[in-house]
Short mmCIF file of C-alpha atoms in Angstrom, two decimals:
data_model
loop_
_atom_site.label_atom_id
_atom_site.label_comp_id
_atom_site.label_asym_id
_atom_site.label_seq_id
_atom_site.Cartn_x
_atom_site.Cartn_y
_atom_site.Cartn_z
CA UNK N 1 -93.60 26.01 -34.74
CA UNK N 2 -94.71 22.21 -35.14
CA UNK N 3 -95.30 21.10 -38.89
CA UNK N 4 -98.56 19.92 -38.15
CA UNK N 5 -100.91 17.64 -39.37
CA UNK N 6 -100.44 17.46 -43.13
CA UNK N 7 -100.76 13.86 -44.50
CA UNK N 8 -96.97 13.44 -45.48
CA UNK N 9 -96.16 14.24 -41.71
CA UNK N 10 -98.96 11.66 -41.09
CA UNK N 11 -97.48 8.77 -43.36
CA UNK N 12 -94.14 9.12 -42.76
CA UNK N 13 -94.86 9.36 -38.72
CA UNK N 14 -96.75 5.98 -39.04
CA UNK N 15 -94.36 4.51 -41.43
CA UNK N 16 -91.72 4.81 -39.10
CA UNK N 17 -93.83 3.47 -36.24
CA UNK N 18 -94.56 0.06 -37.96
CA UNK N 19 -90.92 -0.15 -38.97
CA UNK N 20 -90.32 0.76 -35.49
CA UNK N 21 -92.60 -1.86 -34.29
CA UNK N 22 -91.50 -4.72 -36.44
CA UNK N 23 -88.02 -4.39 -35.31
CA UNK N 24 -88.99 -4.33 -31.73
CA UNK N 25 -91.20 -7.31 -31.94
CA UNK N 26 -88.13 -9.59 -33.52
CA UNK N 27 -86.07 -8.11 -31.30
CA UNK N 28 -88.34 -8.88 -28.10
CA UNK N 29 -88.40 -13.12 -29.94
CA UNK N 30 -84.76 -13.04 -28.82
CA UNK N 31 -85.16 -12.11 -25.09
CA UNK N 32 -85.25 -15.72 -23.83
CA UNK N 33 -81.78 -15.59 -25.52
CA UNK N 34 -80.61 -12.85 -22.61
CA UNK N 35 -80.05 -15.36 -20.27
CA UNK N 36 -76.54 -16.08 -21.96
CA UNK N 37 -75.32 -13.11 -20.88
CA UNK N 38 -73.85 -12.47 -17.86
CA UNK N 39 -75.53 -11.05 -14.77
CA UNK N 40 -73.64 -7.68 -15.11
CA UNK N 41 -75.06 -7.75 -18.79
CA UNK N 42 -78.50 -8.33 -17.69
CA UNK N 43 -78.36 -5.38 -15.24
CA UNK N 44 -76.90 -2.99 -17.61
CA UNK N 45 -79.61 -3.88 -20.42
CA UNK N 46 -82.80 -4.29 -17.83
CA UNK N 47 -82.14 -1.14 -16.21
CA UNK N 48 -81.47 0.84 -19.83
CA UNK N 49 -85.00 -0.59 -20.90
CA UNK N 50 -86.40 0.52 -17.87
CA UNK N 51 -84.83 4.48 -17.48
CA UNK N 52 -85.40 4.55 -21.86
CA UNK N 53 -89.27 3.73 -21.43
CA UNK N 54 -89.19 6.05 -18.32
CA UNK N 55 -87.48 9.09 -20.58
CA UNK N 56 -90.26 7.85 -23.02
CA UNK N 57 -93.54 8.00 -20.98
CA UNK N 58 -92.60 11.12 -19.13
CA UNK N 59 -92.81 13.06 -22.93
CA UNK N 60 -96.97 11.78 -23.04
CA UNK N 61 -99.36 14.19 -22.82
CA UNK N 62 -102.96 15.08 -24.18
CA UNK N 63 -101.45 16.59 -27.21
CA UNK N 64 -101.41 15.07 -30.40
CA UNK N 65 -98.54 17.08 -31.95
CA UNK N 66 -96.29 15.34 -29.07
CA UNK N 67 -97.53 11.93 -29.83
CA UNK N 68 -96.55 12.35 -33.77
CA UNK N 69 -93.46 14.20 -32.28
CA UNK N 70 -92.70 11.44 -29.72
CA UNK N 71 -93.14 8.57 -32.33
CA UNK N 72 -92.62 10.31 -35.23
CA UNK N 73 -89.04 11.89 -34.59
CA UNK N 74 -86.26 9.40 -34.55
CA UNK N 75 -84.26 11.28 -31.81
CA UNK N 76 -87.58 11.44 -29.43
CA UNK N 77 -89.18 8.82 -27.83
CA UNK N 78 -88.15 5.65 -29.77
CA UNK N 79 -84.38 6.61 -29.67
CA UNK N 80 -84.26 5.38 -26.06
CA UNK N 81 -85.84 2.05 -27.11
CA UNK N 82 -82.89 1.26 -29.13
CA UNK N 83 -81.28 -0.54 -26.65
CA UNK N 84 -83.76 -3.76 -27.32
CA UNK N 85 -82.08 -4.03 -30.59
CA UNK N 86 -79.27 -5.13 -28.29
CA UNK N 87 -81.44 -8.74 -28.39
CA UNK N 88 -80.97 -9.48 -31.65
CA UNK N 89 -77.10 -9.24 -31.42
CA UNK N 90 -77.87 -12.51 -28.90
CA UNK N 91 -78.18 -14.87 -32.06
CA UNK N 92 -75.62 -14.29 -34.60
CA UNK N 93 -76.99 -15.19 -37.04
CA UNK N 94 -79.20 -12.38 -37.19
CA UNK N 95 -75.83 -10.60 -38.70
CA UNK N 96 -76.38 -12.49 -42.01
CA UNK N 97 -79.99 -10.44 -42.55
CA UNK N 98 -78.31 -7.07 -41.73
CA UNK N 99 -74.98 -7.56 -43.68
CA UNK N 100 -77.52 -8.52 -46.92
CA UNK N 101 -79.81 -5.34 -45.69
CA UNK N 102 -76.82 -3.32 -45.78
CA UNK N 103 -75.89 -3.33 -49.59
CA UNK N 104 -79.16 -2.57 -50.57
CA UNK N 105 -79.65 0.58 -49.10
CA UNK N 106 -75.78 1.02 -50.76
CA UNK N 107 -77.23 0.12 -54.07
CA UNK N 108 -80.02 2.38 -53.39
CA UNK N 109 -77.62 5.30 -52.71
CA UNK N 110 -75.12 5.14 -55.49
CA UNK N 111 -77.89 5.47 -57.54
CA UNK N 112 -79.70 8.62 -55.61
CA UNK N 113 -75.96 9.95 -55.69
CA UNK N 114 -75.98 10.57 -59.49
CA UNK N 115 -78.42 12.79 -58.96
CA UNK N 116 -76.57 15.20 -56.39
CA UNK N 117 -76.33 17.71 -58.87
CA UNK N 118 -79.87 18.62 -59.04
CA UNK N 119 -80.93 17.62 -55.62
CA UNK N 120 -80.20 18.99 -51.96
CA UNK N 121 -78.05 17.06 -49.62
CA UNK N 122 -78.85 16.96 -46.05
CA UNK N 123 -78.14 15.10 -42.78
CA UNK N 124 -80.51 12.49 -43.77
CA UNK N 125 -78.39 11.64 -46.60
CA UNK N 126 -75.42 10.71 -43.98
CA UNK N 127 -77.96 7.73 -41.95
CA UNK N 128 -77.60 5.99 -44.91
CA UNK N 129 -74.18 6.23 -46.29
CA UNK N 130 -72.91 5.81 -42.54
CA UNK N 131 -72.66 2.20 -42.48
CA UNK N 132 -70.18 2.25 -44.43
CA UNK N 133 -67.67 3.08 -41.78
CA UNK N 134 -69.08 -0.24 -40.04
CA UNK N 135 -68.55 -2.28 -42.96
CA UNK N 136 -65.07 -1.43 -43.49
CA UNK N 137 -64.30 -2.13 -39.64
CA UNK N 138 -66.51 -5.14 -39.23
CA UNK N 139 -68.05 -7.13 -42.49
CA UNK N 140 -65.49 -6.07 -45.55
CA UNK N 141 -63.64 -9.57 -45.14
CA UNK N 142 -67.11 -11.40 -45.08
CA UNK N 143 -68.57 -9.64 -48.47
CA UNK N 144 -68.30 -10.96 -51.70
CA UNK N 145 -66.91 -8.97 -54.72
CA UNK N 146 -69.79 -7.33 -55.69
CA UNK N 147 -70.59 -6.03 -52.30
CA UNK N 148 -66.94 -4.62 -52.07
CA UNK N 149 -67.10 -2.94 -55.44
CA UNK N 150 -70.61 -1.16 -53.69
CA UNK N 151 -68.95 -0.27 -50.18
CA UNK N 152 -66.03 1.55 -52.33
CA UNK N 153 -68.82 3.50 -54.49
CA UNK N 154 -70.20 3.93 -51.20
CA UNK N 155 -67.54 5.54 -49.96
CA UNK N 156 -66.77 7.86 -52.69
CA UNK N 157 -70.23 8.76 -52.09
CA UNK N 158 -70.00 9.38 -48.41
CA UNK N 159 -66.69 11.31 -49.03
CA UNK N 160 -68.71 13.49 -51.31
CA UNK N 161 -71.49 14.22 -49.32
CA UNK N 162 -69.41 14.89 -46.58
CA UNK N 163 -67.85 17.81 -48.36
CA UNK N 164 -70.37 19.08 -49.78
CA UNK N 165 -72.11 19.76 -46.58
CA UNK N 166 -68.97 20.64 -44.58
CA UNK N 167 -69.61 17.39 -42.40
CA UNK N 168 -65.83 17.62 -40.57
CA UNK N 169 -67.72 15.35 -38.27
CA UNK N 170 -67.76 12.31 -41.06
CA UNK N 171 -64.11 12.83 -41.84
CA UNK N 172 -62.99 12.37 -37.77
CA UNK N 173 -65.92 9.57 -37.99
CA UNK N 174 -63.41 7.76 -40.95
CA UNK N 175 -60.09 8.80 -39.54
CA UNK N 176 -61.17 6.91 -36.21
CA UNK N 177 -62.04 4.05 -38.62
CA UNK N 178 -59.24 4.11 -40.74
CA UNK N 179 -56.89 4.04 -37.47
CA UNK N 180 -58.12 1.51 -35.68
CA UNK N 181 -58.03 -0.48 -38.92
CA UNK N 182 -54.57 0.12 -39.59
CA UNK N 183 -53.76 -0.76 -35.93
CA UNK N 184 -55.22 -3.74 -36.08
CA UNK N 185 -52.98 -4.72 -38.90
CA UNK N 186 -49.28 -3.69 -37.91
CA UNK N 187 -49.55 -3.82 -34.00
CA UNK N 188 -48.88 -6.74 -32.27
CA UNK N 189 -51.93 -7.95 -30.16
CA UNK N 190 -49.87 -7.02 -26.54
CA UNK N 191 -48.82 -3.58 -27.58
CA UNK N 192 -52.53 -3.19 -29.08
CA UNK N 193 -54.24 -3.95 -25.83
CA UNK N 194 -51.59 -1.53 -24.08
CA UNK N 195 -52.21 1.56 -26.37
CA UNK N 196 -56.52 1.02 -26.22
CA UNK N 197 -56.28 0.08 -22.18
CA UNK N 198 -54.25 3.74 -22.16
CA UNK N 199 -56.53 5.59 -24.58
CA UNK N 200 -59.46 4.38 -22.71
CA UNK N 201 -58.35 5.71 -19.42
CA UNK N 202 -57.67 9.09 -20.64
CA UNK N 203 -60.68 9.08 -22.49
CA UNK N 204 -62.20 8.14 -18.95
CA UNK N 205 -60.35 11.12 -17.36
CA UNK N 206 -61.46 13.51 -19.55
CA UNK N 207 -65.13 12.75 -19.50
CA UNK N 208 -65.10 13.65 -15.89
CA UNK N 209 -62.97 16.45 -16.56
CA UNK N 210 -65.78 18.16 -19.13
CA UNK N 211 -68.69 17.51 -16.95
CA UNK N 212 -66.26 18.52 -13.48
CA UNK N 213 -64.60 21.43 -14.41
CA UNK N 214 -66.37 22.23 -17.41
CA UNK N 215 -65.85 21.65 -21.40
CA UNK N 216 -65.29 25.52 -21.91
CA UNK N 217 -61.74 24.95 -20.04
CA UNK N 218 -60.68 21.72 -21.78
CA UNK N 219 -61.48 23.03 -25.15
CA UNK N 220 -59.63 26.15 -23.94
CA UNK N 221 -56.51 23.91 -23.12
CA UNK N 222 -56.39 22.45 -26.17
CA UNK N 223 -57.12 25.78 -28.39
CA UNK N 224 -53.49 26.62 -26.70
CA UNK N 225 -51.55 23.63 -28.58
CA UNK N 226 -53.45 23.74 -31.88
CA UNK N 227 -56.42 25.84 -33.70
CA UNK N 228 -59.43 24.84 -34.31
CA UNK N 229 -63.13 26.08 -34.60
CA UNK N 230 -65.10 25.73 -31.51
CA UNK N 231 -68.72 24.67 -32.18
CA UNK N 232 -69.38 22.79 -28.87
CA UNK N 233 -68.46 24.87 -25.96
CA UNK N 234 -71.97 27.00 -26.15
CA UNK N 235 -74.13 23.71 -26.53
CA UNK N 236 -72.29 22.50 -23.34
CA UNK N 237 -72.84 25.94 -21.36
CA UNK N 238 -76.41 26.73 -22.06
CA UNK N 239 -77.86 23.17 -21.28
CA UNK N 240 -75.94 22.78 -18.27
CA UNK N 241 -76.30 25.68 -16.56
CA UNK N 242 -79.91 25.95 -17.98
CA UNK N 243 -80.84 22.50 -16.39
CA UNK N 244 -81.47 22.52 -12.90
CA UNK N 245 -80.32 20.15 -10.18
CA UNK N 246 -82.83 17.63 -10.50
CA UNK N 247 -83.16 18.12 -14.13
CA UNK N 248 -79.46 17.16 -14.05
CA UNK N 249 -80.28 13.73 -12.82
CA UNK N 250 -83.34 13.05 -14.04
CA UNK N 251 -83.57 14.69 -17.20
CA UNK N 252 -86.81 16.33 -18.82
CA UNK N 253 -88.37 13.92 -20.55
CA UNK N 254 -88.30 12.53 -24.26
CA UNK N 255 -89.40 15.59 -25.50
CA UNK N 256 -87.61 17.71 -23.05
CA UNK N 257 -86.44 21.40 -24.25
CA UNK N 258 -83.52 23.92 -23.56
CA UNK N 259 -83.75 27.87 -24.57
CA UNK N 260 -80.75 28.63 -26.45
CA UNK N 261 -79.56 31.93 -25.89
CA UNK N 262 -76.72 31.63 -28.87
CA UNK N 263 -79.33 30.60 -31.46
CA UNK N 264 -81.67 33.34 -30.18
CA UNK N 265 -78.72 35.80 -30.77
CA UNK N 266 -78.20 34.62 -34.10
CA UNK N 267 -81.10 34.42 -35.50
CA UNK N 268 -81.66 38.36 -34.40
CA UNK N 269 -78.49 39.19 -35.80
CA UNK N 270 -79.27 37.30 -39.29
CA UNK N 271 -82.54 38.63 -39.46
CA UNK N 272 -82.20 42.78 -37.77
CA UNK N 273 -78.58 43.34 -39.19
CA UNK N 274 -78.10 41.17 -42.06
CA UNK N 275 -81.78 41.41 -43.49
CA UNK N 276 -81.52 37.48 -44.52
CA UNK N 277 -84.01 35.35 -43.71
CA UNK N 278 -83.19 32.80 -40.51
CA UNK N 279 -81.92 29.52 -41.33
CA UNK N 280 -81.15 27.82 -38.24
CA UNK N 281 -83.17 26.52 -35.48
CA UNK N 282 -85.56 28.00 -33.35
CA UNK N 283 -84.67 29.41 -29.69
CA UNK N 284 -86.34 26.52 -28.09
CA UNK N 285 -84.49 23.42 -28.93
CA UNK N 286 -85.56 19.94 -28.85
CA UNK N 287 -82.30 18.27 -29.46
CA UNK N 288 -78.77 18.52 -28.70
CA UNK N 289 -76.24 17.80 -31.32
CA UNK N 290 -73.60 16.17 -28.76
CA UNK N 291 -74.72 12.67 -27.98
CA UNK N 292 -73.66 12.51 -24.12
CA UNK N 293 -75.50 15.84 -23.69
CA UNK N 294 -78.21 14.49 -25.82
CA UNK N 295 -78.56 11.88 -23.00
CA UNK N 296 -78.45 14.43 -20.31
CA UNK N 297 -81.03 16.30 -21.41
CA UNK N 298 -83.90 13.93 -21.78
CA UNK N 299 -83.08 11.05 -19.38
CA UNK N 300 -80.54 12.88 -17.08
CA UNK N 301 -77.06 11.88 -15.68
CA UNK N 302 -78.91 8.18 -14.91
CA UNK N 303 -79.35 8.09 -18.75
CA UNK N 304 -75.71 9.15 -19.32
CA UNK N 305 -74.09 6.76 -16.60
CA UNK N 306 -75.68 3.85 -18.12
CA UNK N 307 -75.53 4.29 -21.62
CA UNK N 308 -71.42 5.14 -20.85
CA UNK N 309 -71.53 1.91 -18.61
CA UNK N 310 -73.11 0.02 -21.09
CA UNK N 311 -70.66 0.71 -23.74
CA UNK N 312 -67.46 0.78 -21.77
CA UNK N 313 -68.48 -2.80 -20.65
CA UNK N 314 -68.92 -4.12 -24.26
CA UNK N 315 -65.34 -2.67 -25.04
CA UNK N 316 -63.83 -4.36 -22.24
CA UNK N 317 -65.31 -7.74 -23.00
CA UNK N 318 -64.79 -7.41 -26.71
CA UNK N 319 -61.40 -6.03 -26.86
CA UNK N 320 -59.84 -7.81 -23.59
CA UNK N 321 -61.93 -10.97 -23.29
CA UNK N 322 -62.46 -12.55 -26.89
CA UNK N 323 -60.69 -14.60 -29.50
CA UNK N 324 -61.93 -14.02 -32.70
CA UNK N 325 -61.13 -10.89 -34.95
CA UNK N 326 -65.44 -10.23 -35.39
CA UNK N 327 -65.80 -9.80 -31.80
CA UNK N 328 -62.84 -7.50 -31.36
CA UNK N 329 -64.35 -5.46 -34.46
CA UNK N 330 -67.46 -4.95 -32.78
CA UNK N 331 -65.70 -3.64 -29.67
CA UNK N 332 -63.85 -1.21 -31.59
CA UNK N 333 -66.85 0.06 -33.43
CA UNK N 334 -69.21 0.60 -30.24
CA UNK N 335 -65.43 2.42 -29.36
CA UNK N 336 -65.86 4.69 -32.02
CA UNK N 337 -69.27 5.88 -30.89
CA UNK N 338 -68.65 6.04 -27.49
CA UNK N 339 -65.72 8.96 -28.55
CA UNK N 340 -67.40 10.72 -32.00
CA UNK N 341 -70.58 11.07 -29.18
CA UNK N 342 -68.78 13.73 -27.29
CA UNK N 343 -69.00 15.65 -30.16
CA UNK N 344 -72.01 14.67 -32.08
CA UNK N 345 -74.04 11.57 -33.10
CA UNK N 346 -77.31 11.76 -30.84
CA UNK N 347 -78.69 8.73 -30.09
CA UNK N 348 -81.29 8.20 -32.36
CA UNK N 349 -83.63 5.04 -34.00
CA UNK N 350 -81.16 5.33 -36.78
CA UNK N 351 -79.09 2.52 -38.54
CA UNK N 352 -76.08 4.06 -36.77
CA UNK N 353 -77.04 3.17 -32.95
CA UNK N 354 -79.17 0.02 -34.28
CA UNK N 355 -75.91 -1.00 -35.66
CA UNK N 356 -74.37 -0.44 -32.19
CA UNK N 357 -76.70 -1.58 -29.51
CA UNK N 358 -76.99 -5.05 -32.34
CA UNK N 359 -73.12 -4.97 -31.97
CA UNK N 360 -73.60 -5.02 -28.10
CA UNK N 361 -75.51 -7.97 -27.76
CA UNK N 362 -73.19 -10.07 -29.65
CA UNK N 363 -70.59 -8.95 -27.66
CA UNK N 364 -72.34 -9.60 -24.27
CA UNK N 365 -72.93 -13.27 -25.30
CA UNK N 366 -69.93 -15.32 -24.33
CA UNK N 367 -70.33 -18.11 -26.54
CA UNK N 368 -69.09 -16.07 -29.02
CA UNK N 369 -66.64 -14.43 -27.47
CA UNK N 370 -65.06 -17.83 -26.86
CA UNK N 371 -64.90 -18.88 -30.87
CA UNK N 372 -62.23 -18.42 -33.15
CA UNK N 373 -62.30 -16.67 -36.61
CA UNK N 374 -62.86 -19.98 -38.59
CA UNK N 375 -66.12 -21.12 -36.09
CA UNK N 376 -67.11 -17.35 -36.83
CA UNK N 377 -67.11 -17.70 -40.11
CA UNK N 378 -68.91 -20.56 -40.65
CA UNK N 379 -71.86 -18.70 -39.01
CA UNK N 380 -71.31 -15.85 -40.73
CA UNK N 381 -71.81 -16.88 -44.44
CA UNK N 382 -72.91 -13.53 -46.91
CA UNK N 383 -70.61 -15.20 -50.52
#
């Protein structure tokens, strides 16, 4: 059932919209700046802003539990407007407000952390303690020592929270990190390009393979070599084969459902045979925890294409086409989304995907692109 209209639903629902807002509007000041990018850029990022406010108005209607839902819920409506953050990645600059943003919310966290003994943990917990994945890849070289001695508390932090809430996601999240990291330190540039032109391919190949023949049978092929728990293969079943055609390519909307017949199981189970009181989610779900089916579900196949597109392009131009280590960072960060999203990470008005689509833009604009680390740096300046 909806929460309703209490007045903490209220404040934080409009909260989030001026945040929402504000960012949008500074982001929107940097759209002259999109004619730096190349014509393939433009296409990708016009036609994203176009399907994302599509996905968005086709969740309106005359109720105002969807509007607070729709503008209220960071993985509803706004989460396809996340793309215009991509603007702001156009200047630079811009990177010099974020990375100072960044260590407060740290500073902010280490303290909250003290407290975990007394307080619950939840997924919340994670938006803010992710970052710190993209500062190790990314802005670690650019940060004073203060700001290091934060991002390792940080860590310890995320580490903890992690385990606490059985987040395996978070630890294949930092292992992705952690190797392209180490890559990027003791393989040559040539052998590096080799091994992420390869991995990219196959990661091409299986993407068609999971939405071709079917996730069920890859997950079954690789159950064969090495064991594992399975906690994707129903999410991909029940929303494609509960989706029809159409659905399929257009999607259902921003606030677009699927019945779950797993969950509806479960929760019978938990509450008929057990006699424990239900926990999870309700039948009728409003989200998908995989990111690519995420995509599928409320914008459709057109939603999926481009976003994939979108970030495939960035990886190409950042990882094959620049000359400065920053660059090639934020190609293997977007990277790191583009594979943890076939498991999880939903795209979402979160600092995660702000993080990314910010990444983008910088990427897209060749100026960049064309420095090297010392012109970088001097634009860069957090010390």
């Amino acid at each position: 059932m909806p929460d309703g209209f209490t007045f903490i639903n209220i404040a934080i629902t409009s909260i989030l919209v001026i945040a929402t807002s504000i960012i949008l509007f500074l982001s929107l000041n940097n759209l002259h700046l999109i004619k730096k990018v190349s014509i393939n850029g433009q296409l990708l990022f016009t036609l994203l802003v176009f399907w994302g406010i599509i996905t968005l108005v086709r969740g309106f209607s005359l109720s105002l539990q969807d509007w607070v839902t729709n503008f209220g819920n960071v993985y509803m409506g706004i989460a396809w407007l996340t793309p215009l953050t991509l603007l702001l990645g156009l200047k630079i600059q811009n990177w010099n407000v974020i990375l100072k943003v960044i260590p407060v919310a740290f500073t902010f966290m280490i303290i909250v952390s003290l407290f975990i003994p007394i307080i619950e943990t939840n997924e919340e917990w994670i938006w803010l303690l992710r970052p710190v994945n993209f500062i190790f890849l990314v802005a670690f070289y650019y940060y004073g020592f203060t700001n290091r001695v934060k991002t390792f508390l940080v860590l310890i932090c995320y580490i903890l929270v992690s385990f606490l809430g059985a987040r395996r996601l978070e630890f294949l999240y930092l292992l992705l990190i952690g190797g392209l990291l180490l890559m990027d330190k003791i393989i040559a540039l040539k052998l590096r390009k080799v091994i992420l032109r390869t991995g990219l391919f196959f990661f091409t190949v299986l993407l068609i393979l999971i939405f071709t023949i079917g996730y069920e049978h890859i997950s079954g092929i690789v159950a064969t070599y090495m064991k594992y728990q399975d906690t994707r293969t129903f999410l991909f079943r029940e929303v494609m084969q509960e989706l029809s055609f159409s659905e399929k390519i257009f999607g259902r909307g921003s606030l677009g459902t699927y019945y779950s017949h797993f969950f509806e199981h479960t929760r019978r189970y938990t509450i008929n045979i057990l006699k424990k009181p239900w926990w999870g989610d309700v039948p009728t779900r409003i989200t998908v925890e995989v990111g690519y089916l995420q995509m599928i579900l409320k914008g459709g196949f057109i939603m999926f294409i481009l976003q994939i597109t979108t970030y495939f392009y960035a990886i190409y131009l950042a990882v094959f086409k620049s000359n400065n280590t920053f660059i090639k960072r934020l190609g293997y960060y977007v990277l790191t989304i583009t594979v943890v999203s076939l498991v999880e990470f939903r795209p979402s008005f979160t600092p995660t995907f702000i993080l990314l689509w910010v990444s983008i833009g910088t990427v897209f604009n060749k100026k960049y692109r064309m420095m090297n680390n010392v012109e970088i740096k001097n634009l860069i300046k957090l010390k």
